[in-house]
Amino acid sequence: MNPKVESLKKIYLFQKLNQDELLHIAEKIQDVHLPPRHVLYDIGEEAGSMFIVKYGTLQISTATSQGDDVNLINLGEGDHFGELPFFDGDKRSAKVEALENSELYELKYSDLNDMFSKNREMELKFYKEVTHYYIKRLRKLTNDLAYARELRRRFA
């Protein structure tokens, strides 16, 4: 069993891909080691890859207008990050720092684009999963916003 394929299967972006498609992606993945306190990337940097956590703990943070760090989330084994600039071409919107020794899988956007240009069915499956994921997030955000507005109305 290929550990890279097994990691890919756990990520919503790749869940509908068949074994051959997953193997093709796994061939392109590079291993990355991060020692504790190493910053993988920072806010505003150019983006060229997404990452999957093989093991370790990473902190994703952003900064306030005063420059204070705000921890958004800690990620561990099986989590992924860094995919947003693949979709919108924007720069990094958060800082990623290893909290302990960590191993990642790196998938370059250029490799993903190359695979998609050769396999449109694979691309369609990928974007369909992305659409479903972000619709779920949008619905949750809409519900959370409605709840926050109701609380504000009740206690204002």
mmCIF file with all atom_site columns, C-alpha atoms in Angstrom:
data_model
loop_
_atom_site.group_PDB
_atom_site.id
_atom_site.type_symbol
_atom_site.label_atom_id
_atom_site.label_alt_id
_atom_site.label_comp_id
_atom_site.label_asym_id
_atom_site.label_entity_id
_atom_site.label_seq_id
_atom_site.pdbx_PDB_ins_code
_atom_site.Cartn_x
_atom_site.Cartn_y
_atom_site.Cartn_z
_atom_site.occupancy
_atom_site.B_iso_or_equiv
_atom_site.pdbx_formal_charge
_atom_site.auth_seq_id
_atom_site.auth_comp_id
_atom_site.auth_asym_id
_atom_site.auth_atom_id
_atom_site.pdbx_PDB_model_num
ATOM 1   C CA . MET A 1 1   ? 0.000   0.000  0.000   1.00 0.00 ? 1   MET A CA 1
ATOM 2   C CA . ASN A 1 2   ? 1.312   3.442  -0.946  1.00 0.00 ? 2   ASN A CA 1
ATOM 3   C CA . PRO A 1 3   ? 1.298   5.788  2.110   1.00 0.00 ? 3   PRO A CA 1
ATOM 4   C CA . LYS A 1 4   ? 0.979   8.855  -0.118  1.00 0.00 ? 4   LYS A CA 1
ATOM 5   C CA . VAL A 1 5   ? -2.121  7.413  -1.802  1.00 0.00 ? 5   VAL A CA 1
ATOM 6   C CA . GLU A 1 6   ? -3.593  6.561  1.595   1.00 0.00 ? 6   GLU A CA 1
ATOM 7   C CA . SER A 1 7   ? -3.043  10.163 2.743   1.00 0.00 ? 7   SER A CA 1
ATOM 8   C CA . LEU A 1 8   ? -4.640  11.524 -0.442  1.00 0.00 ? 8   LEU A CA 1
ATOM 9   C CA . LYS A 1 9   ? -7.737  9.343  0.033   1.00 0.00 ? 9   LYS A CA 1
ATOM 10  C CA . LYS A 1 10  ? -8.477  11.109 3.331   1.00 0.00 ? 10  LYS A CA 1
ATOM 11  C CA . ILE A 1 11  ? -8.665  14.569 1.744   1.00 0.00 ? 11  ILE A CA 1
ATOM 12  C CA . TYR A 1 12  ? -11.976 15.782 0.346   1.00 0.00 ? 12  TYR A CA 1
ATOM 13  C CA . LEU A 1 13  ? -10.246 17.183 -2.757  1.00 0.00 ? 13  LEU A CA 1
ATOM 14  C CA . PHE A 1 14  ? -9.167  13.716 -3.874  1.00 0.00 ? 14  PHE A CA 1
ATOM 15  C CA . GLN A 1 15  ? -11.863 11.388 -2.496  1.00 0.00 ? 15  GLN A CA 1
ATOM 16  C CA . LYS A 1 16  ? -13.597 10.747 -5.828  1.00 0.00 ? 16  LYS A CA 1
ATOM 17  C CA . LEU A 1 17  ? -10.409 9.974  -7.747  1.00 0.00 ? 17  LEU A CA 1
ATOM 18  C CA . ASN A 1 18  ? -9.708  6.402  -8.782  1.00 0.00 ? 18  ASN A CA 1
ATOM 19  C CA . GLN A 1 19  ? -6.592  4.445  -7.801  1.00 0.00 ? 19  GLN A CA 1
ATOM 20  C CA . ASP A 1 20  ? -4.684  5.306  -11.004 1.00 0.00 ? 20  ASP A CA 1
ATOM 21  C CA . GLU A 1 21  ? -5.405  9.019  -10.590 1.00 0.00 ? 21  GLU A CA 1
ATOM 22  C CA . LEU A 1 22  ? -4.306  8.899  -6.960  1.00 0.00 ? 22  LEU A CA 1
ATOM 23  C CA . LEU A 1 23  ? -1.105  7.077  -7.923  1.00 0.00 ? 23  LEU A CA 1
ATOM 24  C CA . HIS A 1 24  ? -0.384  9.714  -10.549 1.00 0.00 ? 24  HIS A CA 1
ATOM 25  C CA . ILE A 1 25  ? -0.716  12.483 -7.948  1.00 0.00 ? 25  ILE A CA 1
ATOM 26  C CA . ALA A 1 26  ? 1.331   10.487 -5.415  1.00 0.00 ? 26  ALA A CA 1
ATOM 27  C CA . GLU A 1 27  ? 4.205   10.300 -7.928  1.00 0.00 ? 27  GLU A CA 1
ATOM 28  C CA . LYS A 1 28  ? 4.354   14.106 -7.962  1.00 0.00 ? 28  LYS A CA 1
ATOM 29  C CA . ILE A 1 29  ? 4.303   14.608 -4.195  1.00 0.00 ? 29  ILE A CA 1
ATOM 30  C CA . GLN A 1 30  ? 7.558   15.648 -2.508  1.00 0.00 ? 30  GLN A CA 1
ATOM 31  C CA . ASP A 1 31  ? 8.481   15.042 1.132   1.00 0.00 ? 31  ASP A CA 1
ATOM 32  C CA . VAL A 1 32  ? 9.198   18.134 3.250   1.00 0.00 ? 32  VAL A CA 1
ATOM 33  C CA . HIS A 1 33  ? 10.716  18.098 6.750   1.00 0.00 ? 33  HIS A CA 1
ATOM 34  C CA . LEU A 1 34  ? 10.162  21.018 9.116   1.00 0.00 ? 34  LEU A CA 1
ATOM 35  C CA . PRO A 1 35  ? 11.994  21.373 12.430  1.00 0.00 ? 35  PRO A CA 1
ATOM 36  C CA . PRO A 1 36  ? 10.184  22.982 15.381  1.00 0.00 ? 36  PRO A CA 1
ATOM 37  C CA . ARG A 1 37  ? 9.527   26.726 14.990  1.00 0.00 ? 37  ARG A CA 1
ATOM 38  C CA . HIS A 1 38  ? 10.272  26.670 11.264  1.00 0.00 ? 38  HIS A CA 1
ATOM 39  C CA . VAL A 1 39  ? 7.964   28.995 9.298   1.00 0.00 ? 39  VAL A CA 1
ATOM 40  C CA . LEU A 1 40  ? 6.946   27.249 6.068   1.00 0.00 ? 40  LEU A CA 1
ATOM 41  C CA . TYR A 1 41  ? 5.452   30.424 4.630   1.00 0.00 ? 41  TYR A CA 1
ATOM 42  C CA . ASP A 1 42  ? 4.134   33.791 5.769   1.00 0.00 ? 42  ASP A CA 1
ATOM 43  C CA . ILE A 1 43  ? 1.279   36.130 4.906   1.00 0.00 ? 43  ILE A CA 1
ATOM 44  C CA . GLY A 1 44  ? 1.710   37.821 1.543   1.00 0.00 ? 44  GLY A CA 1
ATOM 45  C CA . GLU A 1 45  ? 4.194   35.345 0.085   1.00 0.00 ? 45  GLU A CA 1
ATOM 46  C CA . GLU A 1 46  ? 3.734   33.910 -3.385  1.00 0.00 ? 46  GLU A CA 1
ATOM 47  C CA . ALA A 1 47  ? 2.097   30.487 -3.411  1.00 0.00 ? 47  ALA A CA 1
ATOM 48  C CA . GLY A 1 48  ? 3.031   27.514 -5.556  1.00 0.00 ? 48  GLY A CA 1
ATOM 49  C CA . SER A 1 49  ? 2.088   24.409 -3.562  1.00 0.00 ? 49  SER A CA 1
ATOM 50  C CA . MET A 1 50  ? -0.432  22.834 -1.253  1.00 0.00 ? 50  MET A CA 1
ATOM 51  C CA . PHE A 1 51  ? 0.571   20.557 1.619   1.00 0.00 ? 51  PHE A CA 1
ATOM 52  C CA . ILE A 1 52  ? -0.636  17.461 3.478   1.00 0.00 ? 52  ILE A CA 1
ATOM 53  C CA . VAL A 1 53  ? 0.545   16.764 7.027   1.00 0.00 ? 53  VAL A CA 1
ATOM 54  C CA . LYS A 1 54  ? 2.169   13.336 7.219   1.00 0.00 ? 54  LYS A CA 1
ATOM 55  C CA . TYR A 1 55  ? 2.926   13.805 10.939  1.00 0.00 ? 55  TYR A CA 1
ATOM 56  C CA . GLY A 1 56  ? 3.604   16.626 13.375  1.00 0.00 ? 56  GLY A CA 1
ATOM 57  C CA . THR A 1 57  ? 1.711   19.744 14.392  1.00 0.00 ? 57  THR A CA 1
ATOM 58  C CA . LEU A 1 58  ? 1.540   23.018 12.496  1.00 0.00 ? 58  LEU A CA 1
ATOM 59  C CA . GLN A 1 59  ? -0.002  26.300 13.560  1.00 0.00 ? 59  GLN A CA 1
ATOM 60  C CA . ILE A 1 60  ? -1.913  28.394 11.042  1.00 0.00 ? 60  ILE A CA 1
ATOM 61  C CA . SER A 1 61  ? -2.113  32.043 12.088  1.00 0.00 ? 61  SER A CA 1
ATOM 62  C CA . THR A 1 62  ? -2.899  35.483 10.742  1.00 0.00 ? 62  THR A CA 1
ATOM 63  C CA . ALA A 1 63  ? -2.186  38.951 12.050  1.00 0.00 ? 63  ALA A CA 1
ATOM 64  C CA . THR A 1 64  ? -4.383  41.743 13.367  1.00 0.00 ? 64  THR A CA 1
ATOM 65  C CA . SER A 1 65  ? -4.129  45.261 11.970  1.00 0.00 ? 65  SER A CA 1
ATOM 66  C CA . GLN A 1 66  ? -1.844  45.982 14.971  1.00 0.00 ? 66  GLN A CA 1
ATOM 67  C CA . GLY A 1 67  ? 0.467   43.130 13.941  1.00 0.00 ? 67  GLY A CA 1
ATOM 68  C CA . ASP A 1 68  ? -0.479  40.671 16.693  1.00 0.00 ? 68  ASP A CA 1
ATOM 69  C CA . ASP A 1 69  ? -0.571  36.982 15.717  1.00 0.00 ? 69  ASP A CA 1
ATOM 70  C CA . VAL A 1 70  ? -3.965  35.288 15.925  1.00 0.00 ? 70  VAL A CA 1
ATOM 71  C CA . ASN A 1 71  ? -3.935  31.484 15.975  1.00 0.00 ? 71  ASN A CA 1
ATOM 72  C CA . LEU A 1 72  ? -6.583  30.213 13.562  1.00 0.00 ? 72  LEU A CA 1
ATOM 73  C CA . ILE A 1 73  ? -6.057  26.477 13.907  1.00 0.00 ? 73  ILE A CA 1
ATOM 74  C CA . ASN A 1 74  ? -3.520  23.774 14.646  1.00 0.00 ? 74  ASN A CA 1
ATOM 75  C CA . LEU A 1 75  ? -3.209  21.025 12.061  1.00 0.00 ? 75  LEU A CA 1
ATOM 76  C CA . GLY A 1 76  ? -1.996  17.455 12.444  1.00 0.00 ? 76  GLY A CA 1
ATOM 77  C CA . GLU A 1 77  ? -1.714  14.151 10.632  1.00 0.00 ? 77  GLU A CA 1
ATOM 78  C CA . GLY A 1 78  ? -3.940  13.917 7.558   1.00 0.00 ? 78  GLY A CA 1
ATOM 79  C CA . ASP A 1 79  ? -4.835  17.615 7.470   1.00 0.00 ? 79  ASP A CA 1
ATOM 80  C CA . HIS A 1 80  ? -4.118  19.699 4.402   1.00 0.00 ? 80  HIS A CA 1
ATOM 81  C CA . PHE A 1 81  ? -3.576  23.388 3.755   1.00 0.00 ? 81  PHE A CA 1
ATOM 82  C CA . GLY A 1 82  ? -2.394  25.860 1.171   1.00 0.00 ? 82  GLY A CA 1
ATOM 83  C CA . GLU A 1 83  ? -4.921  25.023 -1.533  1.00 0.00 ? 83  GLU A CA 1
ATOM 84  C CA . LEU A 1 84  ? -6.752  28.367 -1.701  1.00 0.00 ? 84  LEU A CA 1
ATOM 85  C CA . PRO A 1 85  ? -4.202  30.185 -3.905  1.00 0.00 ? 85  PRO A CA 1
ATOM 86  C CA . PHE A 1 86  ? -4.484  27.302 -6.378  1.00 0.00 ? 86  PHE A CA 1
ATOM 87  C CA . PHE A 1 87  ? -8.056  28.424 -6.992  1.00 0.00 ? 87  PHE A CA 1
ATOM 88  C CA . ASP A 1 88  ? -7.748  32.206 -6.896  1.00 0.00 ? 88  ASP A CA 1
ATOM 89  C CA . GLY A 1 89  ? -4.097  32.846 -7.767  1.00 0.00 ? 89  GLY A CA 1
ATOM 90  C CA . ASP A 1 90  ? -3.731  35.086 -4.723  1.00 0.00 ? 90  ASP A CA 1
ATOM 91  C CA . LYS A 1 91  ? -0.820  35.210 -2.283  1.00 0.00 ? 91  LYS A CA 1
ATOM 92  C CA . ARG A 1 92  ? -0.686  33.401 1.043   1.00 0.00 ? 92  ARG A CA 1
ATOM 93  C CA . SER A 1 93  ? -3.289  34.653 3.499   1.00 0.00 ? 93  SER A CA 1
ATOM 94  C CA . ALA A 1 94  ? -1.832  33.058 6.640   1.00 0.00 ? 94  ALA A CA 1
ATOM 95  C CA . LYS A 1 95  ? 1.427   32.046 8.288   1.00 0.00 ? 95  LYS A CA 1
ATOM 96  C CA . VAL A 1 96  ? 2.255   28.360 8.762   1.00 0.00 ? 96  VAL A CA 1
ATOM 97  C CA . GLU A 1 97  ? 4.741   27.339 11.446  1.00 0.00 ? 97  GLU A CA 1
ATOM 98  C CA . ALA A 1 98  ? 5.812   23.903 12.687  1.00 0.00 ? 98  ALA A CA 1
ATOM 99  C CA . LEU A 1 99  ? 5.231   23.485 16.428  1.00 0.00 ? 99  LEU A CA 1
ATOM 100 C CA . GLU A 1 100 ? 7.253   20.253 16.494  1.00 0.00 ? 100 GLU A CA 1
ATOM 101 C CA . ASN A 1 101 ? 9.209   18.106 14.057  1.00 0.00 ? 101 ASN A CA 1
ATOM 102 C CA . SER A 1 102 ? 6.839   17.667 11.156  1.00 0.00 ? 102 SER A CA 1
ATOM 103 C CA . GLU A 1 103 ? 6.768   15.838 7.844   1.00 0.00 ? 103 GLU A CA 1
ATOM 104 C CA . LEU A 1 104 ? 4.633   17.105 4.998   1.00 0.00 ? 104 LEU A CA 1
ATOM 105 C CA . TYR A 1 105 ? 3.738   16.076 1.494   1.00 0.00 ? 105 TYR A CA 1
ATOM 106 C CA . GLU A 1 106 ? 4.052   18.946 -0.979  1.00 0.00 ? 106 GLU A CA 1
ATOM 107 C CA . LEU A 1 107 ? 2.017   19.031 -4.191  1.00 0.00 ? 107 LEU A CA 1
ATOM 108 C CA . LYS A 1 108 ? 2.964   21.800 -6.600  1.00 0.00 ? 108 LYS A CA 1
ATOM 109 C CA . TYR A 1 109 ? 0.143   23.668 -8.311  1.00 0.00 ? 109 TYR A CA 1
ATOM 110 C CA . SER A 1 110 ? 1.975   23.335 -11.637 1.00 0.00 ? 110 SER A CA 1
ATOM 111 C CA . ASP A 1 111 ? 1.947   19.529 -11.317 1.00 0.00 ? 111 ASP A CA 1
ATOM 112 C CA . LEU A 1 112 ? -1.753  19.571 -10.480 1.00 0.00 ? 112 LEU A CA 1
ATOM 113 C CA . ASN A 1 113 ? -2.499  21.819 -13.461 1.00 0.00 ? 113 ASN A CA 1
ATOM 114 C CA . ASP A 1 114 ? -0.420  19.587 -15.723 1.00 0.00 ? 114 ASP A CA 1
ATOM 115 C CA . MET A 1 115 ? -2.309  16.484 -14.600 1.00 0.00 ? 115 MET A CA 1
ATOM 116 C CA . PHE A 1 116 ? -5.637  18.233 -15.118 1.00 0.00 ? 116 PHE A CA 1
ATOM 117 C CA . SER A 1 117 ? -4.717  19.361 -18.633 1.00 0.00 ? 117 SER A CA 1
ATOM 118 C CA . LYS A 1 118 ? -4.117  15.693 -19.503 1.00 0.00 ? 118 LYS A CA 1
ATOM 119 C CA . ASN A 1 119 ? -7.123  14.262 -17.683 1.00 0.00 ? 119 ASN A CA 1
ATOM 120 C CA . ARG A 1 120 ? -10.254 16.424 -17.776 1.00 0.00 ? 120 ARG A CA 1
ATOM 121 C CA . GLU A 1 121 ? -12.324 13.787 -15.978 1.00 0.00 ? 121 GLU A CA 1
ATOM 122 C CA . MET A 1 122 ? -9.918  13.952 -13.056 1.00 0.00 ? 122 MET A CA 1
ATOM 123 C CA . GLU A 1 123 ? -10.163 17.738 -13.079 1.00 0.00 ? 123 GLU A CA 1
ATOM 124 C CA . LEU A 1 124 ? -13.962 17.597 -13.079 1.00 0.00 ? 124 LEU A CA 1
ATOM 125 C CA . LYS A 1 125 ? -14.028 15.234 -10.079 1.00 0.00 ? 125 LYS A CA 1
ATOM 126 C CA . PHE A 1 126 ? -11.601 17.474 -8.209  1.00 0.00 ? 126 PHE A CA 1
ATOM 127 C CA . TYR A 1 127 ? -13.573 20.669 -8.800  1.00 0.00 ? 127 TYR A CA 1
ATOM 128 C CA . LYS A 1 128 ? -16.853 18.954 -7.992  1.00 0.00 ? 128 LYS A CA 1
ATOM 129 C CA . GLU A 1 129 ? -15.493 18.006 -4.569  1.00 0.00 ? 129 GLU A CA 1
ATOM 130 C CA . VAL A 1 130 ? -14.182 21.530 -4.044  1.00 0.00 ? 130 VAL A CA 1
ATOM 131 C CA . THR A 1 131 ? -17.608 22.939 -4.892  1.00 0.00 ? 131 THR A CA 1
ATOM 132 C CA . HIS A 1 132 ? -19.373 20.599 -2.451  1.00 0.00 ? 132 HIS A CA 1
ATOM 133 C CA . TYR A 1 133 ? -16.907 21.431 0.317   1.00 0.00 ? 133 TYR A CA 1
ATOM 134 C CA . TYR A 1 134 ? -17.208 25.191 -0.072  1.00 0.00 ? 134 TYR A CA 1
ATOM 135 C CA . ILE A 1 135 ? -20.997 25.038 -0.326  1.00 0.00 ? 135 ILE A CA 1
ATOM 136 C CA . LYS A 1 136 ? -21.031 23.233 3.039   1.00 0.00 ? 136 LYS A CA 1
ATOM 137 C CA . ARG A 1 137 ? -18.749 25.894 4.515   1.00 0.00 ? 137 ARG A CA 1
ATOM 138 C CA . LEU A 1 138 ? -20.893 28.690 3.089   1.00 0.00 ? 138 LEU A CA 1
ATOM 139 C CA . ARG A 1 139 ? -24.055 27.158 4.553   1.00 0.00 ? 139 ARG A CA 1
ATOM 140 C CA . LYS A 1 140 ? -22.414 26.794 7.954   1.00 0.00 ? 140 LYS A CA 1
ATOM 141 C CA . LEU A 1 141 ? -21.150 30.374 7.807   1.00 0.00 ? 141 LEU A CA 1
ATOM 142 C CA . THR A 1 142 ? -24.626 31.608 6.834   1.00 0.00 ? 142 THR A CA 1
ATOM 143 C CA . ASN A 1 143 ? -26.180 29.743 9.784   1.00 0.00 ? 143 ASN A CA 1
ATOM 144 C CA . ASP A 1 144 ? -23.518 31.053 12.164  1.00 0.00 ? 144 ASP A CA 1
ATOM 145 C CA . LEU A 1 145 ? -24.094 34.599 10.946  1.00 0.00 ? 145 LEU A CA 1
ATOM 146 C CA . ALA A 1 146 ? -27.866 34.287 11.366  1.00 0.00 ? 146 ALA A CA 1
ATOM 147 C CA . TYR A 1 147 ? -27.358 32.946 14.897  1.00 0.00 ? 147 TYR A CA 1
ATOM 148 C CA . ALA A 1 148 ? -24.947 35.787 15.768  1.00 0.00 ? 148 ALA A CA 1
ATOM 149 C CA . ARG A 1 149 ? -27.430 38.357 14.473  1.00 0.00 ? 149 ARG A CA 1
ATOM 150 C CA . GLU A 1 150 ? -30.213 36.798 16.538  1.00 0.00 ? 150 GLU A CA 1
ATOM 151 C CA . LEU A 1 151 ? -28.046 36.904 19.676  1.00 0.00 ? 151 LEU A CA 1
ATOM 152 C CA . ARG A 1 152 ? -27.161 40.519 18.993  1.00 0.00 ? 152 ARG A CA 1
ATOM 153 C CA . ARG A 1 153 ? -30.832 41.401 18.555  1.00 0.00 ? 153 ARG A CA 1
ATOM 154 C CA . ARG A 1 154 ? -31.806 39.632 21.791  1.00 0.00 ? 154 ARG A CA 1
ATOM 155 C CA . PHE A 1 155 ? -29.066 41.113 23.951  1.00 0.00 ? 155 PHE A CA 1
ATOM 156 C CA . ALA A 1 156 ? -28.595 44.558 22.407  1.00 0.00 ? 156 ALA A CA 1
#
